Amino acid sequence: MTKQYQNSIKVLFVCLGNICRSPLAEYIFRDMVTKQGRGADFYIASAATSTEEIGNPVYPPARRKLQEHGISCDGKRAVQLKKSDYGKYDYLLGMEERNIINMKRILGGDPDGKVFRLLDFSDRPRNISDPWYTGDFDTAYEDIREGCEAFLDFLNERKER
Ligand code: 4NP
């Protein structure tokens, strides 16, 4: 990571394959903070717990959902979560409980309390179902948007305290 990001809030979104939910979260959250003029305050990325899709682009239905909202995810390729990411990021946010278990296995635990489930920041804590299996990209998009907004509210409240 370059020096430019040293003082930024570093956020890594994580799911099973890194071709549907975590790229949606990465690009939705980046769009959100950019529109608030806070893009430079953040370093944002996404990764997979599995090796299944490494190197692959965002799954077309997820890419289309982003396009519908005027967001491009061109150039994104799936990468796997690494143990060293724990030191690199301030927040590592999984989409569902199964992600959290796999994240902690790869990271070697969570001694600093940086690992959260995205919708645990919302008023209705829950898993984000995998649209790869459900085919429901509308619900995934809305759940992720809700989670990103709730996470941003959490960060704003922390700053005010
Ligand atoms: P994601 O969905 O975790 O939301 O990216 C998946 C995409 C692909 C696979 C699993 C989940 N897969 O096993 O190939």
XYZ file of N, CA, C and O and ligand atoms in Angstrom:
658
model
N 0.846 -1.202 0.000
C 0.000 0.000 0.000
C 0.880 1.251 0.000
O 1.836 1.324 0.755
N 0.535 2.190 -0.868
C 1.378 3.378 -0.976
C 1.132 4.349 0.182
O 0.128 4.276 0.864
N 2.078 5.289 0.342
C 2.056 6.236 1.446
C 0.775 7.058 1.485
O 0.273 7.402 2.544
N 0.246 7.307 0.307
C -0.960 8.119 0.155
C -2.113 7.594 1.021
O -2.982 8.339 1.437
N -2.119 6.286 1.336
C -3.232 5.694 2.076
C -2.955 5.527 3.557
O -3.797 5.016 4.290
N -1.777 5.990 4.012
C -1.381 5.731 5.394
C -2.393 6.210 6.435
O -2.606 5.569 7.437
N -3.018 7.363 6.173
C -3.964 7.913 7.147
C -5.414 7.612 6.808
O -6.314 8.161 7.427
N -5.634 6.753 5.818
C -7.006 6.479 5.414
C -7.594 5.324 6.225
O -6.865 4.585 6.892
N -8.910 5.203 6.177
C -9.602 4.071 6.800
C -9.592 2.947 5.771
O -10.086 3.123 4.661
N -9.015 1.828 6.145
C -8.836 0.746 5.176
C -9.874 -0.354 5.419
O -9.946 -0.917 6.500
N -10.653 -0.593 4.375
C -11.802 -1.496 4.496
C -11.699 -2.607 3.454
O -11.553 -2.333 2.257
N -11.782 -3.851 3.906
C -11.773 -4.988 2.984
C -13.092 -5.747 3.116
O -13.434 -6.227 4.203
N -13.838 -5.831 2.018
C -15.081 -6.594 1.992
C -14.755 -8.014 1.527
O -13.969 -8.198 0.591
N -15.372 -8.993 2.181
C -15.015 -10.389 1.906
C -16.267 -11.254 1.718
O -17.235 -11.119 2.475
N -16.230 -12.114 0.680
C -17.292 -13.119 0.518
C -16.628 -14.427 0.081
O -15.407 -14.555 0.127
N -17.437 -15.375 -0.361
C -16.887 -16.687 -0.718
C -16.074 -16.630 -2.013
O -14.951 -17.118 -2.079
N -16.643 -16.012 -3.063
C -15.998 -16.086 -4.374
C -15.330 -14.813 -4.864
O -14.537 -14.844 -5.798
N -15.696 -13.649 -4.272
C -15.200 -12.328 -4.707
C -15.572 -12.009 -6.160
O -14.841 -11.317 -6.866
N -16.720 -12.568 -6.593
C -17.216 -12.152 -7.919
C -18.645 -11.606 -7.841
O -19.150 -11.079 -8.822
N -19.305 -11.737 -6.676
C -20.673 -11.196 -6.550
C -20.769 -10.195 -5.400
O -20.714 -8.984 -5.612
N -20.927 -10.677 -4.155
C -21.277 -9.786 -3.047
C -20.164 -8.838 -2.630
O -20.412 -7.632 -2.449
N -18.935 -9.341 -2.447
C -17.905 -8.412 -1.948
C -17.494 -7.368 -2.993
O -17.238 -6.218 -2.624
N -17.473 -7.682 -4.306
C -17.236 -6.598 -5.258
C -18.401 -5.601 -5.265
O -18.178 -4.396 -5.389
N -19.656 -6.101 -5.131
C -20.788 -5.162 -5.034
C -20.537 -4.209 -3.872
O -20.659 -2.992 -4.004
N -20.157 -4.767 -2.719
C -19.923 -3.937 -1.532
C -18.772 -2.960 -1.769
O -18.863 -1.772 -1.438
N -17.684 -3.448 -2.368
C -16.526 -2.573 -2.634
C -16.938 -1.373 -3.486
O -16.626 -0.219 -3.152
N -17.677 -1.640 -4.567
C -17.985 -0.552 -5.507
C -19.128 0.329 -5.015
O -19.134 1.533 -5.274
N -20.097 -0.256 -4.292
C -21.188 0.554 -3.725
C -20.611 1.483 -2.656
O -20.914 2.677 -2.616
N -19.773 0.934 -1.787
C -19.218 1.749 -0.695
C -18.307 2.850 -1.251
O -18.358 4.001 -0.809
N -17.503 2.513 -2.251
C -16.615 3.522 -2.849
C -17.433 4.650 -3.495
O -17.111 5.830 -3.361
N -18.509 4.252 -4.192
C -19.385 5.246 -4.828
C -20.011 6.162 -3.768
O -20.072 7.381 -3.951
N -20.439 5.559 -2.659
C -21.080 6.297 -1.569
C -20.135 7.354 -0.971
O -20.495 8.516 -0.840
N -18.924 6.948 -0.633
C -17.997 7.890 0.007
C -17.483 8.921 -1.007
O -17.248 10.079 -0.659
N -17.349 8.501 -2.268
C -16.909 9.438 -3.307
C -17.948 10.536 -3.496
O -17.606 11.719 -3.587
N -19.236 10.127 -3.514
C -20.321 11.119 -3.688
C -20.404 12.071 -2.505
O -20.916 13.177 -2.630
N -19.907 11.637 -1.355
C -19.883 12.515 -0.177
C -18.589 13.337 -0.123
O -18.331 14.017 0.876
N -17.766 13.193 -1.161
C -16.507 13.938 -1.212
C -15.459 13.387 -0.255
O -14.508 14.081 0.109
N -15.646 12.108 0.165
C -14.742 11.528 1.154
C -13.922 10.369 0.596
O -13.373 9.577 1.366
N -13.851 10.294 -0.727
C -13.146 9.187 -1.358
C -11.700 9.059 -0.889
O -11.196 7.956 -0.681
N -11.059 10.199 -0.683
C -9.636 10.191 -0.307
C -9.420 9.720 1.127
O -8.302 9.408 1.517
N -10.499 9.653 1.920
C -10.362 9.197 3.320
C -10.302 7.677 3.425
O -10.072 7.138 4.504
N -10.556 6.995 2.308
C -10.706 5.537 2.380
C -9.799 4.794 1.406
O -9.530 5.285 0.299
N -9.368 3.624 1.825
C -8.784 2.635 0.917
C -9.728 1.442 0.979
O -9.963 0.894 2.061
N -10.294 1.056 -0.162
C -11.363 0.054 -0.179
C -11.006 -1.060 -1.166
O -10.561 -0.782 -2.288
N -11.196 -2.312 -0.741
C -10.927 -3.435 -1.639
C -11.847 -4.597 -1.265
O -12.641 -4.492 -0.322
N -11.738 -5.710 -2.002
C -12.548 -6.888 -1.681
C -11.765 -8.151 -2.001
O -10.837 -8.135 -2.815
N -12.145 -9.249 -1.327
C -11.418 -10.508 -1.494
C -12.332 -11.692 -1.204
O -13.419 -11.543 -0.633
N -11.849 -12.889 -1.575
C -12.586 -14.147 -1.423
C -11.987 -14.994 -0.305
O -10.790 -14.913 -0.037
N -12.829 -15.830 0.294
C -12.265 -16.834 1.212
C -11.847 -18.079 0.428
O -10.980 -18.821 0.869
N -12.471 -18.325 -0.731
C -12.152 -19.534 -1.508
C -11.205 -19.211 -2.654
O -11.015 -18.030 -3.005
N -10.663 -20.238 -3.261
C -9.767 -20.061 -4.415
C -10.542 -20.176 -5.730
O -9.972 -19.945 -6.798
N -11.804 -20.538 -5.614
C -12.647 -20.924 -6.760
C -12.589 -19.976 -7.969
O -12.494 -20.425 -9.101
N -12.665 -18.662 -7.712
C -12.846 -17.701 -8.815
C -11.654 -16.764 -8.995
O -11.766 -15.768 -9.727
N -10.533 -17.072 -8.351
C -9.354 -16.182 -8.395
C -9.017 -15.790 -9.838
O -8.904 -16.635 -10.717
N -8.849 -14.489 -10.075
C -8.474 -13.986 -11.401
C -9.662 -13.667 -12.287
O -9.494 -13.052 -13.344
N -10.863 -14.050 -11.838
C -12.042 -13.837 -12.688
C -12.668 -12.460 -12.459
O -12.596 -11.908 -11.367
N -13.313 -11.913 -13.500
C -13.986 -10.614 -13.352
C -15.286 -10.756 -12.568
O -15.734 -11.871 -12.297
N -15.883 -9.633 -12.234
C -17.161 -9.606 -11.520
C -18.217 -10.337 -12.375
O -18.282 -10.149 -13.594
N -19.008 -11.166 -11.727
C -20.033 -11.974 -12.400
C -21.014 -11.036 -13.126
O -21.495 -10.067 -12.530
N -21.326 -11.299 -14.408
C -22.113 -10.347 -15.196
C -23.392 -9.815 -14.533
O -23.637 -8.605 -14.601
N -24.235 -10.650 -13.873
C -25.437 -10.051 -13.254
C -25.107 -9.029 -12.163
O -25.830 -8.042 -11.996
N -24.004 -9.243 -11.434
C -23.585 -8.275 -10.401
C -23.057 -7.009 -11.080
O -23.352 -5.895 -10.650
N -22.309 -7.192 -12.161
C -21.778 -6.052 -12.919
C -22.933 -5.214 -13.472
O -22.916 -3.986 -13.435
N -23.985 -5.910 -13.949
C -25.148 -5.194 -14.505
C -25.873 -4.400 -13.421
O -26.342 -3.297 -13.661
N -25.971 -4.973 -12.210
C -26.621 -4.241 -11.101
C -25.863 -2.948 -10.827
O -26.453 -1.904 -10.615
N -24.544 -3.019 -10.822
C -23.738 -1.810 -10.596
C -23.953 -0.821 -11.733
O -24.127 0.376 -11.495
N -23.967 -1.331 -12.967
C -24.165 -0.461 -14.140
C -25.494 0.275 -14.069
O -25.587 1.449 -14.413
N -26.537 -0.432 -13.596
C -27.870 0.195 -13.444
C -27.792 1.437 -12.556
O -28.594 2.340 -12.669
N -26.833 1.410 -11.633
C -26.670 2.539 -10.712
C -25.514 3.451 -11.131
O -25.026 4.257 -10.336
N -25.067 3.280 -12.365
C -24.028 4.149 -12.910
C -22.644 3.889 -12.342
O -21.782 4.772 -12.361
N -22.438 2.664 -11.826
C -21.150 2.343 -11.202
C -20.410 1.311 -12.056
O -20.978 0.279 -12.424
N -19.148 1.604 -12.365
C -18.332 0.678 -13.151
C -17.413 -0.130 -12.238
O -16.865 0.396 -11.272
N -17.272 -1.426 -12.556
C -16.317 -2.238 -11.793
C -15.281 -2.827 -12.741
O -14.721 -3.891 -12.485
N -15.043 -2.129 -13.844
C -14.069 -2.578 -14.839
C -12.715 -2.792 -14.186
O -12.269 -1.979 -13.384
N -12.073 -3.860 -14.557
C -10.709 -4.104 -14.085
C -10.640 -4.931 -12.821
O -9.589 -5.462 -12.488
N -11.755 -5.074 -12.105
C -11.726 -5.869 -10.874
C -11.560 -7.347 -11.219
O -12.232 -7.883 -12.097
N -10.626 -7.984 -10.539
C -10.429 -9.430 -10.669
C -10.442 -10.029 -9.271
O -9.960 -9.392 -8.325
N -10.978 -11.217 -9.142
C -11.086 -11.844 -7.818
C -9.706 -12.188 -7.252
O -8.830 -12.692 -7.968
N -9.535 -11.883 -5.983
C -8.303 -12.227 -5.258
C -8.697 -12.949 -3.967
O -9.814 -12.798 -3.488
N -7.754 -13.708 -3.420
C -8.067 -14.415 -2.175
C -7.553 -13.644 -0.964
O -6.496 -13.006 -1.012
N -8.326 -13.699 0.121
C -7.919 -13.111 1.397
C -6.611 -13.763 1.861
O -6.459 -14.979 1.775
N -5.680 -12.918 2.352
C -4.390 -13.429 2.841
C -4.241 -13.111 4.322
O -4.792 -12.116 4.798
N -3.454 -13.895 5.008
C -3.230 -13.662 6.431
C -2.696 -12.241 6.684
O -3.078 -11.577 7.642
N -1.839 -11.772 5.773
C -1.224 -10.444 5.931
C -2.235 -9.300 5.797
O -1.955 -8.166 6.187
N -3.426 -9.594 5.254
C -4.453 -8.548 5.143
C -4.905 -8.065 6.518
O -5.410 -6.955 6.647
N -4.715 -8.894 7.521
C -5.173 -8.483 8.863
C -4.425 -7.237 9.341
O -5.007 -6.345 9.952
N -3.148 -7.158 9.048
C -2.359 -5.991 9.445
C -2.606 -4.793 8.542
O -2.420 -3.648 8.949
N -3.026 -5.091 7.320
C -3.165 -4.048 6.303
C -4.471 -3.258 6.444
O -4.524 -2.073 6.109
N -5.544 -3.907 6.936
C -6.873 -3.283 6.968
C -7.327 -2.955 8.395
O -6.934 -3.626 9.351
N -8.205 -1.931 8.496
C -8.820 -1.562 9.778
C -10.112 -2.335 10.011
O -10.466 -2.626 11.150
N -10.825 -2.614 8.918
C -12.092 -3.340 9.003
C -12.111 -4.417 7.927
O -11.841 -4.124 6.754
N -12.427 -5.650 8.326
C -12.571 -6.744 7.376
C -14.007 -7.247 7.524
O -14.376 -7.791 8.576
N -14.832 -6.993 6.491
C -16.272 -7.159 6.614
C -16.788 -8.305 5.746
O -16.729 -8.233 4.506
N -17.297 -9.355 6.396
C -17.841 -10.513 5.690
C -19.319 -10.334 5.410
O -19.994 -9.505 6.022
N -19.832 -11.126 4.496
C -21.235 -10.998 4.077
C -22.165 -11.910 4.870
O -23.347 -11.648 4.983
N -21.623 -13.019 5.356
C -22.450 -13.979 6.106
C -21.575 -14.709 7.116
O -20.338 -14.670 7.028
N -22.252 -15.402 8.032
C -21.550 -16.054 9.142
C -20.467 -17.023 8.651
O -19.378 -17.086 9.213
N -20.784 -17.736 7.589
C -19.812 -18.695 7.047
C -18.532 -17.977 6.589
O -17.427 -18.505 6.726
N -18.686 -16.785 6.023
C -17.504 -15.988 5.631
C -16.660 -15.666 6.858
O -15.427 -15.746 6.812
N -17.350 -15.280 7.949
C -16.640 -14.865 9.165
C -15.786 -16.016 9.703
O -14.614 -15.823 10.059
N -16.364 -17.207 9.699
C -15.634 -18.393 10.183
C -14.398 -18.635 9.311
O -13.287 -18.829 9.808
N -14.584 -18.578 7.985
C -13.460 -18.811 7.062
C -12.430 -17.686 7.122
O -11.223 -17.926 7.005
N -12.895 -16.468 7.317
C -11.970 -15.326 7.429
C -11.062 -15.506 8.644
O -9.843 -15.346 8.558
N -11.663 -15.862 9.778
C -10.873 -16.024 11.000
C -9.900 -17.192 10.876
O -8.798 -17.146 11.424
N -10.283 -18.197 10.114
C -9.378 -19.327 9.886
C -8.169 -18.861 9.063
O -7.017 -19.136 9.406
N -8.404 -18.111 8.007
C -7.307 -17.631 7.143
C -6.446 -16.606 7.892
O -5.215 -16.618 7.794
N -7.108 -15.721 8.647
C -6.398 -14.614 9.306
C -5.697 -15.061 10.584
O -4.866 -14.324 11.118
N -6.047 -16.246 11.088
C -5.471 -16.719 12.346
C -6.142 -16.062 13.544
O -5.492 -15.721 14.530
N -7.475 -15.866 13.443
C -8.232 -15.258 14.543
C -8.494 -13.789 14.281
O -8.288 -13.307 13.165
N -8.970 -13.102 15.335
C -9.303 -11.680 15.205
C -8.948 -10.969 16.513
O -9.818 -10.431 17.200
N -7.651 -10.932 16.865
C -7.257 -10.406 18.174
C -7.595 -8.929 18.375
O -7.803 -8.502 19.507
N -7.686 -8.157 17.291
C -7.943 -6.716 17.430
C -9.401 -6.330 17.173
O -9.716 -5.137 17.114
N -10.287 -7.318 16.992
C -11.704 -7.030 16.780
C -11.976 -6.226 15.522
O -12.723 -5.260 15.540
N -11.366 -6.647 14.393
C -11.547 -5.928 13.123
C -12.528 -6.624 12.186
O -12.860 -6.093 11.130
N -12.930 -7.851 12.550
C -13.768 -8.657 11.660
C -15.235 -8.526 12.064
O -15.586 -8.748 13.228
N -16.079 -8.132 11.102
C -17.517 -7.970 11.351
C -18.306 -8.552 10.183
O -17.802 -8.634 9.064
N -19.568 -8.864 10.465
C -20.502 -9.201 9.396
C -21.157 -7.882 8.979
O -21.595 -7.111 9.841
N -21.234 -7.613 7.678
C -21.645 -6.278 7.210
C -22.979 -5.834 7.826
O -23.107 -4.716 8.314
N -23.964 -6.727 7.812
C -25.285 -6.304 8.298
C -25.409 -6.319 9.819
O -26.483 -6.010 10.345
N -24.317 -6.609 10.528
C -24.331 -6.413 11.986
C -24.317 -4.934 12.339
O -24.601 -4.560 13.466
N -24.012 -4.070 11.360
C -24.059 -2.624 11.599
C -25.481 -2.086 11.421
O -25.763 -0.958 11.792
N -26.357 -2.883 10.822
C -27.716 -2.413 10.546
C -28.641 -2.694 11.735
O -28.265 -3.384 12.680
N -29.865 -2.170 11.663
C -30.850 -2.404 12.721
C -31.384 -3.833 12.673
O -32.041 -4.283 13.600
N -31.142 -4.503 11.560
C -31.641 -5.860 11.376
C -30.478 -6.782 10.987
O -30.291 -7.113 9.831
N -29.644 -7.149 12.008
C -28.458 -7.969 11.721
C -28.844 -9.292 11.050
O -29.763 -9.967 11.501
N -28.189 -9.621 9.964
C -28.495 -10.866 9.242
C -27.420 -11.156 8.205
O -26.586 -10.293 7.914
N -27.483 -12.374 7.645
C -26.583 -12.740 6.555
C -27.064 -12.121 5.248
O -28.258 -11.868 5.076
N -26.142 -11.920 4.328
C -26.510 -11.541 2.964
C -26.440 -12.806 2.115
O -25.358 -13.378 1.926
N -27.600 -13.258 1.662
C -27.668 -14.509 0.900
C -26.825 -14.413 -0.356
O -26.715 -13.342 -0.964
N -26.262 -15.552 -0.754
C -25.364 -15.571 -1.905
C -26.174 -15.596 -3.201
O -26.836 -16.596 -3.501
N -26.135 -14.513 -3.994
C -26.925 -14.478 -5.227
C -26.421 -15.470 -6.274
O -27.135 -15.799 -7.228
N -25.195 -15.955 -6.086
C -24.654 -16.997 -6.968
C -25.557 -18.228 -6.897
O -25.768 -18.920 -7.879
N -26.134 -18.462 -5.712
C -27.012 -19.621 -5.514
C -28.487 -19.239 -5.607
O -29.294 -20.012 -6.114
N -28.864 -18.020 -5.104
C -30.286 -17.646 -5.080
C -30.734 -17.040 -6.411
O -31.923 -17.053 -6.739
N -29.788 -16.455 -7.165
C -30.126 -15.759 -8.408
C -30.751 -14.396 -8.151
O -31.112 -13.691 -9.093
N -30.879 -14.014 -6.867
C -31.570 -12.764 -6.524
C -30.550 -11.631 -6.301
O -30.140 -11.367 -5.169
N -30.188 -10.975 -7.383
C -29.193 -9.899 -7.303
C -29.807 -8.585 -6.814
O -29.092 -7.733 -6.314
N -31.142 -8.457 -6.956
C -31.814 -7.249 -6.443
C -31.722 -7.198 -4.922
O -31.351 -6.172 -4.343
N -32.069 -8.321 -4.267
C -31.999 -8.378 -2.801
C -30.563 -8.209 -2.330
O -30.301 -7.464 -1.378
N -29.620 -8.862 -3.014
C -28.207 -8.742 -2.621
C -27.779 -7.281 -2.693
O -27.140 -6.765 -1.762
N -28.147 -6.611 -3.781
C -27.760 -5.207 -3.949
C -28.332 -4.352 -2.818
O -27.614 -3.550 -2.206
N -29.620 -4.522 -2.539
C -30.275 -3.697 -1.506
C -29.713 -3.995 -0.120
O -29.505 -3.089 0.685
N -29.483 -5.274 0.192
C -28.898 -5.653 1.489
C -27.510 -5.027 1.648
O -27.158 -4.520 2.718
N -26.731 -5.064 0.585
C -25.360 -4.545 0.647
C -25.371 -3.026 0.777
O -24.615 -2.449 1.561
N -26.282 -2.384 0.048
C -26.394 -0.926 0.174
C -26.776 -0.550 1.612
O -26.185 0.349 2.208
N -27.739 -1.286 2.174
C -28.152 -1.047 3.568
C -26.953 -1.221 4.517
O -26.729 -0.397 5.410
N -26.191 -2.280 4.301
C -25.028 -2.549 5.151
C -23.966 -1.470 5.034
O -23.388 -1.028 6.035
N -23.713 -1.008 3.808
C -22.692 0.034 3.586
C -23.114 1.344 4.249
O -22.287 2.036 4.855
N -24.403 1.668 4.137
C -24.903 2.900 4.779
C -24.775 2.800 6.292
O -24.352 3.749 6.959
N -25.142 1.642 6.831
C -25.083 1.442 8.285
C -23.631 1.482 8.776
O -23.334 2.046 9.836
N -22.727 0.922 7.994
C -21.309 0.934 8.358
C -20.773 2.366 8.346
O -20.047 2.780 9.266
N -21.181 3.138 7.355
C -20.743 4.533 7.270
C -21.305 5.342 8.451
O -20.596 6.166 9.041
N -22.556 5.077 8.824
C -23.143 5.730 10.011
C -22.329 5.386 11.255
O -22.053 6.246 12.086
N -21.954 4.122 11.372
C -21.138 3.664 12.512
C -19.812 4.425 12.559
O -19.401 4.914 13.617
N -19.171 4.577 11.407
C -17.889 5.299 11.367
C -18.090 6.765 11.743
O -17.281 7.335 12.487
N -19.166 7.366 11.249
C -19.444 8.778 11.548
C -19.711 8.965 13.039
O -19.247 9.935 13.636
N -20.461 8.036 13.638
C -20.746 8.140 15.087
C -19.473 7.988 15.897
O -19.273 8.667 16.895
N -18.594 7.094 15.459
C -17.315 6.902 16.172
C -16.493 8.177 16.192
O -15.862 8.518 17.180
N -16.525 8.889 15.034
C -15.723 10.094 14.886
C -16.247 11.210 15.790
O -15.475 11.973 16.345
N -17.583 11.240 15.932
C -18.201 12.309 16.727
C -17.953 12.126 18.210
O -17.986 13.068 18.973
N -17.753 10.854 18.618
C -17.604 10.598 20.054
C -16.319 11.152 20.616
O -15.341 11.301 19.931
P -19.879 -14.555 -3.941
O -20.651 -15.679 -4.779
O -19.310 -15.237 -2.723
O -20.938 -13.577 -3.564
O -18.822 -13.989 -4.870
C -19.995 -16.851 -5.212
C -19.496 -16.916 -6.493
C -18.876 -18.059 -6.932
C -18.752 -19.150 -6.087
C -19.239 -19.073 -4.804
C -19.862 -17.924 -4.366
N -18.140 -20.329 -6.526
O -18.030 -21.276 -5.748
O -17.677 -20.399 -7.670
